[in-house]
Amino acid sequence: MTTKINLVVAHTLEARPLIKYLGLRQTATTPPLYVNEDGIRLIVSGEGQHCAWQAVNYLAELDGTAAIQAWLNIGIAGHQSMNIAQILLANKIVSRRSGEAVFPTLILPALQKFGELHTVDEPERQYPENVAYDMEAFAFFKAASAISTVELIHCFKIISDNKQNSVDTLIPARVKSLMESALGEIREVVAELQQLQGQVYQWQQSPPELEFFLDEVHLTVTQQTQLLRLCQRYYALGMKSELQKLTCSRILTSMDGRELIGRLQSKLAGPQ
Amino acid sequence: MFSAVYIEEAVRDQAQVKAILDRLPELPQISIDQYGELFNRNRQNFRMQKQLPSLILAHKTGRRILPAPSGYGFESTRNGRGYYFSHMLNCIYDCRYCFLQGMFRSANYVLFVNYEDFQNDIETTISKSPAGSVFYSGYDCDSLALEPVSRFCSFILPLFETHNEHILEIRTKSTQTRFLLEREPLPNCIVAMSFSPKRHSERWEHKVPSVEKRLESLVRLQQAGWPVALRFEPVIAEPNVQRLYQELFELVFTELDPSCLHSVSLGEFRLPVDFYKKMVRLYPQEPLLAKEMQSKSGMITMANHSESLIPELERALLAYIKPANYYRCA
Ligand code: SF4
């Protein structure tokens, strides 16, 4: 089991400052994919919901179920009233197309800047509601929440346009400087996600003896599940050394799955 | 205490909701259609959410007052019927043995704000029930832990003032009892406090007020004239547990006047198998859940303890209280 933080960014312009800041190196061009040594990877998805959806599924398929995946959609957004360069973490994302809403969990306490985000299919020029507008977040969240636990999926937006500063006046240099201005906060969010992910990793980690037994003794799928729980119980009950003793014992090689499980069970049957 | 308040659109303008929001001025407010879209969704991690839960203000539809499971309480000793209701789902405390962890997908707190509907349903149920029927509050939550925010119990008490032939049991581990001390006691409203031996409480009752603090609150209530009850559950069997209970009984009955206790009960550690399995997935390294268990008729109980454990604890208990005041919680 490994951990991965997946950053999904729509445009190369938005991605560049992040790639530099996080020390990511390119590993694929279609789609453009960048990774670093800390398990962070960034995909440039392209604009719109369909692209965001595809990007999430592409990343998910790279690891199958072998990784605890956290997801962060990062990009610029419009807003009716927020100032340019302000940031927000979405606490509600509404699809304008369907009216459906999804709710990222408010579990990242460092950044107390939350707001509602509406995902639209065309750039929003009227800003009819006092919310942020983007073009990917809803599909991103829906796709990621089919793969990972919702607490590890978030959308981070930097306000690039509003009623006074139309999206049509946005130039590439401005996008770059907006992204650069938010790098510190993005780092904070990534760090919090890594911390949460680390917890989940620790909760789900199997005792190392499990691997050893699986290599030595042939077990059915049901027996493997039973064995995992037995190993966990030995650890939880402070009986780790007994488990370790068994891995060194020569009788193990002559045991079949049923015998191994029976032996481990019998030791746990006394009062605890 | 909460990371945000989610509010169902349909209840946003209710006076109850406005009053609650006034008590939580700093929190982000997020509107939702139905609490289920947040609370019941797939792929949530209860354990992670428990670190920073949100409050959801919602309308309770469907049946609000339900028949209590048999053996839950003492109604049979009063020739009445037993009912339970929950104005909340989930609890601000975090007892490792709590069945709520296995029952709900989300650790967020749902507070049902249609208090008047609860009141009406209780009245309707009362009208069809024999005198001596008991209404248990706090089945899917702790009755009092969130009282400073919800004020639900303050709201519901006057109903039992007018229906004094029926009983309300407020089951809790909370010390939020000031509102009770500030009003006249009601002889038919019982505050039932749950206790475990100190060592168990420190190990497994996370965020719960200490045994001493709970006892202090209960003593004050008893001195103020409120009927109080003791719930010793769940009994978690382990070597020498009898001694731990002996110490607990000694402590409790030195402070409280046993002669005017409403009732005392003991209950074994029991969980539906499915809840237990989910709790194990959430806390694979938890020693309590790693103990040897046995499963019978869909319920998990602790294995390896002698059949005589509960009778022994009962005997110890009956040294302090009258048998008529005791019942075993099934
Ligand atoms: S106080 Fe009761 S409801 Fe709350 S966590 Fe503990 S056992 Fe559960």
Coordinates of C-alpha atoms and ligand atoms in Angstrom, one line a residue:
Chain A
M1 CA 0.0 0.0 0.0
T2 CA 1.3 3.5 -0.9
T3 CA 0.0 7.0 -0.7
K4 CA -0.6 9.4 -3.6
I5 CA -1.6 13.0 -3.7
N6 CA -3.2 13.7 -7.1
L7 CA -3.3 17.3 -8.2
V8 CA -5.7 17.9 -11.1
V9 CA -5.2 21.2 -13.0
A10 CA -7.0 22.2 -16.1
H11 CA -4.4 24.3 -17.9
T12 CA -0.6 24.2 -18.4
L13 CA -0.6 27.9 -17.5
E14 CA -2.0 27.1 -14.1
A15 CA 0.2 24.1 -13.7
R16 CA 3.6 25.6 -14.4
P17 CA 4.2 27.5 -11.1
L18 CA 3.1 24.4 -9.2
I19 CA 5.4 22.1 -11.1
K20 CA 8.3 24.3 -10.3
Y21 CA 7.3 24.9 -6.7
L22 CA 6.8 21.2 -5.9
G23 CA 9.8 20.0 -7.8
L24 CA 7.7 17.8 -10.1
R25 CA 9.3 16.2 -13.2
Q26 CA 7.4 15.1 -16.3
T27 CA 6.8 11.4 -16.8
A28 CA 4.2 11.4 -19.6
T29 CA 3.0 13.8 -22.3
T30 CA -0.4 12.5 -23.2
P31 CA -1.9 13.4 -20.8
P32 CA 0.8 15.6 -19.3
L33 CA 1.8 14.0 -16.0
Y34 CA 4.4 15.2 -13.4
V35 CA 5.5 13.5 -10.2
N36 CA 7.9 14.0 -7.4
E37 CA 9.5 11.9 -4.7
D38 CA 6.9 12.7 -2.0
G39 CA 4.1 10.8 -3.8
I40 CA 2.7 14.0 -5.3
R41 CA 1.7 13.9 -8.9
L42 CA 0.0 16.5 -11.2
I43 CA -2.0 15.9 -14.2
V44 CA -3.0 18.6 -16.7
S45 CA -6.5 17.6 -17.5
G46 CA -7.7 20.1 -20.1
E47 CA -10.7 22.4 -19.7
G48 CA -14.2 21.2 -18.8
Q49 CA -15.9 18.6 -16.8
H50 CA -15.3 15.7 -19.2
C51 CA -11.6 16.3 -19.2
A52 CA -11.5 16.5 -15.4
W53 CA -13.5 13.2 -15.2
Q54 CA -11.1 11.5 -17.6
A55 CA -8.0 12.8 -15.8
V56 CA -9.2 11.4 -12.4
N57 CA -9.9 8.0 -13.8
Y58 CA -6.6 7.9 -15.7
L59 CA -4.7 8.5 -12.4
A60 CA -6.8 6.1 -10.5
E61 CA -6.1 3.3 -13.0
L62 CA -2.4 3.8 -12.7
D63 CA -2.4 2.3 -9.2
G64 CA -5.6 0.2 -9.0
T65 CA -6.5 -0.2 -5.4
A66 CA -2.9 -0.3 -4.3
A67 CA -2.8 3.3 -3.1
I68 CA -4.6 5.5 -0.7
Q69 CA -5.4 8.4 -3.0
A70 CA -6.0 12.0 -2.0
W71 CA -7.3 14.5 -4.6
L72 CA -7.0 18.2 -5.1
N73 CA -8.4 20.2 -7.9
I74 CA -6.5 23.4 -8.2
G75 CA -7.3 26.3 -10.5
I76 CA -8.6 29.8 -11.1
A77 CA -12.3 30.7 -10.7
G78 CA -14.6 33.7 -11.1
H79 CA -16.6 35.1 -8.3
Q80 CA -19.4 37.7 -7.9
S81 CA -17.9 39.6 -5.0
M82 CA -14.6 38.1 -3.9
N83 CA -11.5 40.1 -4.7
I84 CA -8.9 39.0 -7.3
A85 CA -6.3 36.7 -5.8
Q86 CA -8.4 35.6 -2.8
I87 CA -8.6 31.9 -2.4
L88 CA -11.2 29.4 -1.3
L89 CA -11.6 25.7 -0.6
A90 CA -15.0 24.6 -1.9
N91 CA -17.4 23.4 0.8
K92 CA -20.3 22.9 -1.7
I93 CA -20.0 22.3 -5.4
V94 CA -23.1 22.6 -7.6
S95 CA -23.4 21.4 -11.2
R96 CA -25.2 24.1 -13.1
R97 CA -26.1 21.5 -15.7
S98 CA -28.0 19.2 -13.3
G99 CA -28.5 21.2 -10.2
E100 CA -26.9 18.4 -8.2
A101 CA -24.6 19.4 -5.3
V102 CA -21.7 17.6 -3.6
F103 CA -20.0 18.5 -0.4
P104 CA -16.3 18.3 0.3
T105 CA -15.8 17.5 4.0
L106 CA -14.5 20.4 6.1
I107 CA -11.6 18.5 7.6
L108 CA -8.6 20.7 6.7
P109 CA -8.5 23.2 9.5
A110 CA -5.5 25.3 8.6
L111 CA -7.2 27.2 5.8
Q112 CA -10.4 28.7 7.1
K113 CA -11.4 30.0 3.7
F114 CA -14.4 28.2 2.4
G115 CA -17.0 28.9 -0.2
E116 CA -19.5 27.6 -2.6
L117 CA -18.4 26.8 -6.1
H118 CA -20.6 26.3 -9.2
T119 CA -19.3 24.3 -12.1
V120 CA -20.5 25.7 -15.4
D121 CA -20.0 24.6 -19.0
E122 CA -19.1 28.0 -20.4
P123 CA -17.0 30.8 -18.8
E124 CA -19.4 32.7 -16.5
R125 CA -19.6 36.4 -17.4
Q126 CA -22.6 37.5 -15.4
Y127 CA -21.8 36.1 -11.9
P128 CA -25.5 35.8 -11.0
E129 CA -24.9 34.3 -7.5
N130 CA -22.5 35.2 -4.8
V131 CA -20.4 32.1 -5.4
A132 CA -17.3 31.0 -7.3
Y133 CA -17.5 29.7 -10.8
D134 CA -15.3 27.1 -12.5
M135 CA -15.5 24.5 -15.2
E136 CA -14.2 21.3 -13.7
A137 CA -14.7 20.9 -9.9
F138 CA -18.1 19.0 -10.0
A139 CA -17.0 16.3 -12.3
F140 CA -13.6 16.1 -10.6
F141 CA -15.3 15.5 -7.2
K142 CA -17.8 13.0 -8.6
A143 CA -15.1 11.0 -10.3
A144 CA -12.7 11.1 -7.3
S145 CA -15.5 10.2 -4.8
A146 CA -16.1 7.0 -6.7
I147 CA -12.5 6.0 -5.9
S148 CA -11.5 7.6 -2.6
T149 CA -13.0 8.4 0.7
V150 CA -14.6 11.9 0.5
E151 CA -12.5 13.4 3.3
L152 CA -9.5 13.2 0.9
I153 CA -11.1 15.1 -2.0
H154 CA -10.9 18.9 -2.2
C155 CA -11.1 21.8 -4.6
F156 CA -8.9 24.8 -4.2
K157 CA -9.7 27.9 -6.2
I158 CA -7.9 31.3 -6.7
I159 CA -10.2 34.1 -7.8
S160 CA -9.1 35.4 -11.2
D161 CA -12.2 37.4 -12.3
N162 CA -15.3 39.1 -10.9
K163 CA -17.9 41.7 -11.8
Q164 CA -15.3 44.4 -12.0
N165 CA -12.6 42.4 -13.7
S166 CA -14.1 40.3 -16.5
V167 CA -12.8 36.9 -17.4
D168 CA -12.2 38.3 -20.9
T169 CA -9.4 40.6 -19.6
L170 CA -7.5 37.7 -18.1
I171 CA -4.0 37.4 -19.7
P172 CA -1.5 34.5 -19.3
A173 CA 0.9 36.5 -17.2
R174 CA -1.9 37.3 -14.7
V175 CA -2.8 33.6 -14.4
K176 CA 0.8 32.8 -13.6
S177 CA 1.1 35.5 -11.0
L178 CA -2.2 34.4 -9.4
M179 CA -1.1 30.9 -9.1
E180 CA 2.3 32.0 -7.7
S181 CA 0.5 34.1 -5.1
A182 CA -1.3 31.0 -3.7
L183 CA 1.6 28.6 -3.6
G184 CA 2.0 28.9 0.1
E185 CA -1.6 28.1 0.8
I186 CA -1.6 25.2 -1.7
R187 CA 1.4 23.8 0.1
E188 CA -0.5 24.0 3.4
V189 CA -3.5 22.1 2.0
V190 CA -1.3 19.5 0.4
A191 CA 0.5 19.1 3.8
E192 CA -2.8 18.6 5.6
L193 CA -3.9 16.1 3.0
Q194 CA -0.7 14.2 3.4
Q195 CA -1.1 14.2 7.1
L196 CA -4.7 12.8 6.9
Q197 CA -3.5 10.3 4.3
G198 CA -0.7 9.2 6.6
Q199 CA -3.3 8.5 9.3
V200 CA -5.4 6.3 7.0
Y201 CA -2.2 4.6 5.9
Q202 CA -1.3 3.8 9.5
W203 CA -4.8 2.6 10.4
Q204 CA -4.8 0.3 7.4
Q205 CA -1.3 -1.0 7.6
S206 CA -1.0 -4.8 8.0
P207 CA 1.4 -6.3 10.5
P208 CA 4.6 -7.3 8.7
E209 CA 4.2 -10.9 9.8
L210 CA 1.2 -11.2 7.5
E211 CA 3.4 -11.0 4.4
F212 CA 5.7 -13.6 5.8
F213 CA 2.8 -16.1 6.5
L214 CA 1.4 -15.5 3.0
D215 CA 4.7 -16.4 1.5
E216 CA 5.2 -19.5 3.6
V217 CA 1.7 -21.1 3.8
H218 CA -0.9 -21.6 1.1
L219 CA -4.2 -19.9 2.1
T220 CA -7.6 -19.5 0.5
V221 CA -8.9 -15.9 0.1
T222 CA -11.2 -16.4 3.2
Q223 CA -8.2 -17.7 5.2
Q224 CA -6.2 -14.7 4.1
T225 CA -8.8 -12.4 5.6
Q226 CA -9.0 -14.4 8.8
L227 CA -5.2 -14.3 9.0
L228 CA -5.1 -10.5 8.6
R229 CA -7.5 -10.0 11.5
L230 CA -5.6 -12.5 13.7
C231 CA -2.4 -10.7 13.1
Q232 CA -4.0 -7.4 13.9
R233 CA -5.4 -8.8 17.1
Y234 CA -2.0 -10.1 18.2
Y235 CA -0.6 -6.6 17.7
A236 CA -3.6 -4.9 19.4
L237 CA -3.4 -7.2 22.4
G238 CA 0.3 -6.7 22.9
M239 CA 1.1 -10.3 21.7
K240 CA 3.3 -9.2 18.8
S241 CA 6.3 -11.3 20.1
E242 CA 4.3 -14.5 19.9
L243 CA 3.5 -13.8 16.3
Q244 CA 7.1 -13.1 15.6
K245 CA 8.1 -16.3 17.4
L246 CA 5.9 -18.3 15.1
T247 CA 7.5 -16.8 12.0
C248 CA 10.8 -18.2 13.2
S249 CA 9.4 -21.6 14.0
R250 CA 10.3 -24.5 11.8
I251 CA 6.9 -26.1 12.2
L252 CA 5.5 -23.3 10.0
T253 CA 6.8 -25.0 6.8
S254 CA 4.8 -28.1 7.6
M255 CA 1.5 -26.3 8.3
D256 CA -1.4 -25.7 6.0
G257 CA -3.7 -22.7 6.2
R258 CA -6.2 -24.3 8.5
E259 CA -3.5 -25.4 11.0
L260 CA -1.9 -22.0 11.0
I261 CA -5.2 -20.2 11.6
G262 CA -6.2 -22.8 14.3
R263 CA -2.9 -22.3 16.1
L264 CA -3.2 -18.5 16.1
Q265 CA -6.8 -18.6 17.2
S266 CA -6.2 -21.0 20.1
K267 CA -3.7 -18.6 21.6
L268 CA -6.2 -15.8 21.6
A269 CA -8.9 -17.9 23.2
G270 CA -7.8 -17.3 26.7
P271 CA -9.0 -14.4 28.8
Q272 CA -7.6 -11.0 27.9
Chain B
M1 CA -16.6 22.0 18.4
F2 CA -18.0 21.9 14.8
S3 CA -16.3 22.6 11.5
A4 CA -19.5 24.0 9.9
V5 CA -23.2 23.9 10.1
Y6 CA -25.2 22.4 7.3
I7 CA -28.8 23.5 7.1
E8 CA -31.7 21.9 5.2
E9 CA -33.3 24.6 3.1
A10 CA -36.7 23.7 4.4
V11 CA -35.9 24.4 8.0
R12 CA -33.7 27.5 7.5
D13 CA -36.4 30.0 8.5
Q14 CA -37.6 28.2 11.6
A15 CA -37.3 30.0 14.8
Q16 CA -35.5 27.0 16.4
V17 CA -32.9 27.1 13.7
K18 CA -32.3 30.8 14.0
A19 CA -31.8 30.4 17.7
I20 CA -29.3 27.6 17.2
L21 CA -27.4 29.6 14.6
D22 CA -27.3 32.6 16.9
R23 CA -25.4 30.3 19.4
L24 CA -22.9 29.4 16.7
P25 CA -22.1 32.7 15.1
E26 CA -18.6 31.9 13.9
L27 CA -19.3 28.8 11.8
P28 CA -19.5 28.6 8.0
Q29 CA -23.2 27.8 7.0
I30 CA -23.9 25.6 4.1
S31 CA -27.3 24.9 2.7
I32 CA -28.4 21.4 1.8
D33 CA -31.6 19.9 0.5
Q34 CA -31.8 16.8 2.7
Y35 CA -29.5 15.7 5.4
G36 CA -29.2 12.2 3.8
E37 CA -27.3 13.6 0.9
L38 CA -24.4 14.3 3.3
F39 CA -24.9 11.9 6.1
N40 CA -25.7 8.7 4.2
R41 CA -23.4 9.0 1.2
N42 CA -21.0 6.3 0.3
R43 CA -17.2 6.4 0.9
Q44 CA -17.0 8.3 4.1
N45 CA -14.6 7.6 6.9
F46 CA -16.3 7.8 10.3
R47 CA -13.0 7.8 12.1
M48 CA -11.5 10.7 10.1
Q49 CA -14.7 12.7 10.4
K50 CA -14.8 12.2 14.1
Q51 CA -11.7 14.5 14.3
L52 CA -13.6 17.5 13.0
P53 CA -17.3 16.9 12.7
S54 CA -20.0 19.2 11.4
L55 CA -23.5 19.9 12.7
I56 CA -26.4 19.2 10.4
L57 CA -29.8 20.9 11.1
A58 CA -32.5 18.8 9.6
H59 CA -36.2 17.9 9.7
K60 CA -37.1 14.5 11.1
T61 CA -39.6 12.8 8.9
G62 CA -41.2 9.4 9.4
R63 CA -41.6 7.8 12.8
R64 CA -40.2 9.9 15.6
I65 CA -41.3 7.8 18.5
L66 CA -40.5 4.1 18.4
P67 CA -41.2 1.1 20.7
A68 CA -38.1 0.5 22.9
P69 CA -36.4 -2.9 22.3
S70 CA -37.4 -5.4 24.8
G71 CA -35.2 -5.3 27.9
Y72 CA -34.0 -1.8 27.2
G73 CA -35.4 -0.2 30.3
F74 CA -37.6 -0.6 33.3
E75 CA -41.1 0.0 31.9
S76 CA -42.2 -3.5 32.6
T77 CA -41.7 -2.9 36.3
R78 CA -44.2 0.0 36.0
N79 CA -46.7 -1.9 33.9
G80 CA -46.2 0.6 31.1
R81 CA -44.8 0.5 27.6
G82 CA -41.4 1.7 26.6
Y83 CA -40.7 4.1 23.7
Y84 CA -37.5 5.8 22.6
F85 CA -36.8 8.8 20.5
S86 CA -33.7 10.6 19.2
H87 CA -33.6 14.3 18.5
M88 CA -30.0 13.8 17.3
L89 CA -27.9 11.2 15.5
N90 CA -24.4 10.8 16.8
C91 CA -22.6 12.0 19.8
I92 CA -20.0 14.5 20.7
Y93 CA -18.2 11.9 22.8
D94 CA -16.2 9.1 21.4
C95 CA -16.6 5.9 23.4
R96 CA -14.7 3.1 21.6
Y97 CA -17.5 0.6 22.4
C98 CA -20.3 2.8 21.1
F99 CA -22.6 1.2 18.5
L100 CA -23.1 4.5 16.7
Q101 CA -19.7 4.0 15.0
G102 CA -21.0 0.9 13.5
M103 CA -24.4 2.2 12.7
F104 CA -23.8 5.4 10.8
R105 CA -21.5 6.1 7.9
S106 CA -20.9 9.7 9.0
A107 CA -19.6 11.1 12.3
N108 CA -21.3 14.4 11.7
Y109 CA -24.1 15.3 14.1
V110 CA -27.6 15.5 12.9
L111 CA -29.9 17.6 15.0
F112 CA -33.5 17.3 14.2
V113 CA -35.0 20.8 14.7
N114 CA -38.7 20.0 14.4
Y115 CA -39.1 19.8 18.2
E116 CA -42.8 20.5 18.0
D117 CA -43.3 17.4 15.9
F118 CA -41.5 15.3 18.6
Q119 CA -43.7 17.0 21.2
N120 CA -46.9 16.2 19.2
D121 CA -45.9 12.6 18.5
I122 CA -45.1 12.1 22.2
E123 CA -48.5 13.4 23.1
T124 CA -50.2 11.2 20.6
T125 CA -48.3 8.2 21.9
I126 CA -49.2 9.1 25.4
S127 CA -52.9 9.2 24.6
K128 CA -52.7 5.6 23.4
S129 CA -50.5 4.3 26.2
P130 CA -51.2 3.0 29.7
A131 CA -50.0 5.2 32.6
G132 CA -46.4 4.4 33.7
S133 CA -45.1 4.3 30.1
V134 CA -41.6 5.4 29.7
F135 CA -40.0 7.6 27.0
Y136 CA -36.3 7.1 26.7
S137 CA -34.4 10.0 25.2
G138 CA -30.9 9.6 23.8
Y139 CA -30.9 6.3 22.0
D140 CA -28.9 7.4 18.9
C141 CA -27.1 10.1 20.8
D142 CA -26.3 11.4 24.3
S143 CA -29.4 13.3 25.6
L144 CA -27.6 16.2 27.2
A145 CA -24.2 16.5 25.7
L146 CA -25.3 19.1 23.1
E147 CA -28.0 20.7 25.3
P148 CA -26.3 24.1 25.4
V149 CA -26.7 24.3 21.6
S150 CA -29.9 22.3 21.0
R151 CA -32.0 23.1 24.2
F152 CA -34.1 20.1 23.2
C153 CA -34.5 18.7 26.7
S154 CA -35.5 22.1 28.0
F155 CA -38.2 22.2 25.3
I156 CA -39.6 18.8 26.0
L157 CA -39.6 18.8 29.8
P158 CA -42.8 20.9 30.2
L159 CA -44.7 18.3 28.3
F160 CA -44.0 15.7 31.0
E161 CA -44.9 18.3 33.6
T162 CA -48.5 18.1 32.2
H163 CA -48.4 14.4 31.7
N164 CA -47.0 13.3 35.1
E165 CA -48.4 9.8 34.9
H166 CA -45.7 9.1 32.3
I167 CA -42.0 9.0 32.6
L168 CA -39.2 10.6 30.7
E169 CA -35.7 9.1 31.0
I170 CA -32.9 11.4 30.0
R171 CA -30.0 9.0 29.5
T172 CA -26.6 10.7 29.4
K173 CA -22.9 10.8 30.3
S174 CA -22.9 14.5 30.2
T175 CA -22.5 17.1 33.0
Q176 CA -24.6 19.7 31.1
T177 CA -27.2 19.7 33.8
R178 CA -27.4 23.4 34.7
F179 CA -30.7 24.0 33.1
L180 CA -32.2 21.2 35.2
L181 CA -30.8 22.7 38.4
E182 CA -32.3 26.1 37.5
R183 CA -35.8 24.8 37.4
E184 CA -38.2 22.8 39.7
P185 CA -37.5 19.1 39.6
L186 CA -40.1 16.9 37.9
P187 CA -40.8 13.6 39.8
N188 CA -41.5 11.8 36.5
C189 CA -38.3 12.9 34.7
I190 CA -35.3 10.8 35.5
V191 CA -31.7 11.6 34.8
A192 CA -30.0 8.3 34.1
M193 CA -26.2 8.6 34.1
S194 CA -24.0 5.8 32.7
F195 CA -20.9 4.7 34.4
S196 CA -18.0 2.4 33.8
P197 CA -15.1 1.7 36.2
K198 CA -12.6 4.5 36.1
R199 CA -10.0 2.4 34.4
H200 CA -12.4 1.5 31.6
S201 CA -13.6 5.0 31.3
E202 CA -10.1 6.4 30.9
R203 CA -9.3 3.8 28.3
W204 CA -12.5 3.8 26.2
E205 CA -14.7 6.7 26.9
H206 CA -12.8 9.4 25.0
K207 CA -13.9 13.0 25.5
V208 CA -16.5 11.9 28.1
P209 CA -16.5 13.8 31.5
S210 CA -14.6 11.8 34.1
V211 CA -16.4 9.5 36.5
E212 CA -15.9 12.0 39.3
K213 CA -17.4 14.9 37.3
R214 CA -20.4 12.8 36.3
L215 CA -20.9 11.7 39.8
E216 CA -20.7 15.3 41.1
S217 CA -23.4 16.4 38.6
L218 CA -25.6 13.5 39.6
V219 CA -25.2 14.3 43.3
R220 CA -26.2 17.9 42.7
L221 CA -29.3 16.8 40.8
Q222 CA -30.2 14.4 43.5
Q223 CA -29.8 17.0 46.2
A224 CA -31.9 19.4 44.1
G225 CA -34.7 16.8 44.2
W226 CA -34.4 15.2 40.7
P227 CA -34.9 11.5 40.5
V228 CA -31.6 10.0 39.3
A229 CA -30.7 6.6 38.0
L230 CA -27.5 4.7 37.4
R231 CA -26.7 2.7 34.3
F232 CA -23.6 0.5 34.7
E233 CA -23.0 -0.4 31.1
P234 CA -21.5 -1.8 29.1
V235 CA -19.9 -4.3 31.4
I236 CA -16.6 -5.2 29.6
A237 CA -15.4 -8.5 31.0
E238 CA -11.7 -8.9 31.7
P239 CA -9.6 -10.4 34.5
N240 CA -10.4 -8.8 37.9
V241 CA -13.2 -6.7 36.6
Q242 CA -15.2 -7.5 39.7
R243 CA -12.7 -5.5 41.8
L244 CA -13.0 -2.5 39.4
Y245 CA -16.8 -2.5 39.8
Q246 CA -16.6 -3.0 43.5
E247 CA -14.5 0.2 43.7
L248 CA -16.9 2.0 41.4
F249 CA -20.0 1.0 43.5
E250 CA -18.2 2.1 46.6
L251 CA -17.4 5.5 45.2
V252 CA -20.9 6.0 43.7
F253 CA -22.9 4.9 46.7
T254 CA -20.8 6.9 49.1
E255 CA -21.7 10.0 47.2
L256 CA -25.3 9.3 46.2
D257 CA -28.1 8.4 48.6
P258 CA -29.0 4.9 47.5
S259 CA -32.3 5.0 49.3
C260 CA -33.7 7.6 46.9
L261 CA -32.3 6.3 43.6
H262 CA -34.9 5.8 40.9
S263 CA -33.3 2.7 39.5
V264 CA -30.0 1.0 38.8
S265 CA -29.2 -1.3 35.9
L266 CA -26.4 -3.4 34.6
G267 CA -25.9 -4.3 31.0
E268 CA -23.4 -6.5 29.2
F269 CA -21.3 -5.3 26.2
R270 CA -23.3 -6.3 23.2
L271 CA -23.3 -5.2 19.6
P272 CA -25.0 -6.3 16.4
V273 CA -22.5 -8.3 14.3
D274 CA -22.5 -5.9 11.4
F275 CA -21.8 -2.9 13.6
Y276 CA -19.0 -4.8 15.2
K277 CA -17.4 -5.7 11.9
K278 CA -17.6 -2.1 10.8
M279 CA -16.0 -0.9 14.0
V280 CA -13.2 -3.4 13.6
R281 CA -12.5 -2.0 10.1
L282 CA -12.4 1.5 11.5
Y283 CA -10.2 0.6 14.5
P284 CA -8.2 -2.6 13.6
Q285 CA -5.6 -1.8 16.2
E286 CA -8.1 -1.2 19.1
P287 CA -7.4 -3.7 22.0
L288 CA -11.1 -3.7 23.1
L289 CA -12.3 -4.9 19.7
A290 CA -9.4 -7.4 19.5
K291 CA -10.6 -9.3 22.5
E292 CA -12.1 -12.7 22.0
M293 CA -15.8 -12.3 21.1
Q294 CA -18.7 -14.7 20.4
S295 CA -21.6 -14.3 18.1
K296 CA -25.1 -15.5 18.8
S297 CA -28.3 -14.6 17.1
G298 CA -26.7 -11.8 15.2
M299 CA -25.2 -10.2 18.3
I300 CA -21.6 -10.0 19.5
T301 CA -20.7 -10.4 23.1
M302 CA -17.4 -11.0 24.9
A303 CA -16.3 -14.6 25.1
N304 CA -14.2 -16.1 27.9
H305 CA -15.9 -14.6 30.9
S306 CA -17.6 -16.8 33.4
E307 CA -21.4 -17.0 33.2
S308 CA -21.3 -15.8 36.8
L309 CA -19.9 -12.4 36.1
I310 CA -23.1 -10.5 35.8
P311 CA -24.7 -12.3 38.8
E312 CA -21.6 -11.5 40.8
L313 CA -21.8 -7.9 40.0
E314 CA -25.5 -7.9 40.7
R315 CA -24.8 -9.4 44.2
A316 CA -22.3 -6.6 44.8
L317 CA -24.8 -4.0 43.7
L318 CA -27.6 -5.4 45.8
A319 CA -25.4 -4.8 48.9
Y320 CA -26.2 -1.1 48.3
I321 CA -29.7 -1.0 46.8
K322 CA -33.1 -2.6 47.1
P323 CA -33.8 -5.4 44.6
A324 CA -36.9 -3.5 43.5
N325 CA -34.7 -0.7 42.2
Y326 CA -32.6 -3.0 40.1
Y327 CA -33.1 -4.3 36.6
R328 CA -30.8 -6.1 34.1
C329 CA -30.5 -4.4 30.8
A330 CA -30.9 -6.9 28.0
Ligands
SF4_1 S1 -21.7 8.8 25.4 FE1 -23.0 7.1 24.7 S2 -23.7 7.8 22.7 FE2 -21.9 9.0 23.2 S3 -20.2 8.0 22.3 FE3 -20.4 7.3 24.4 S4 -21.7 5.4 24.3 FE4 -21.9 6.6 22.3

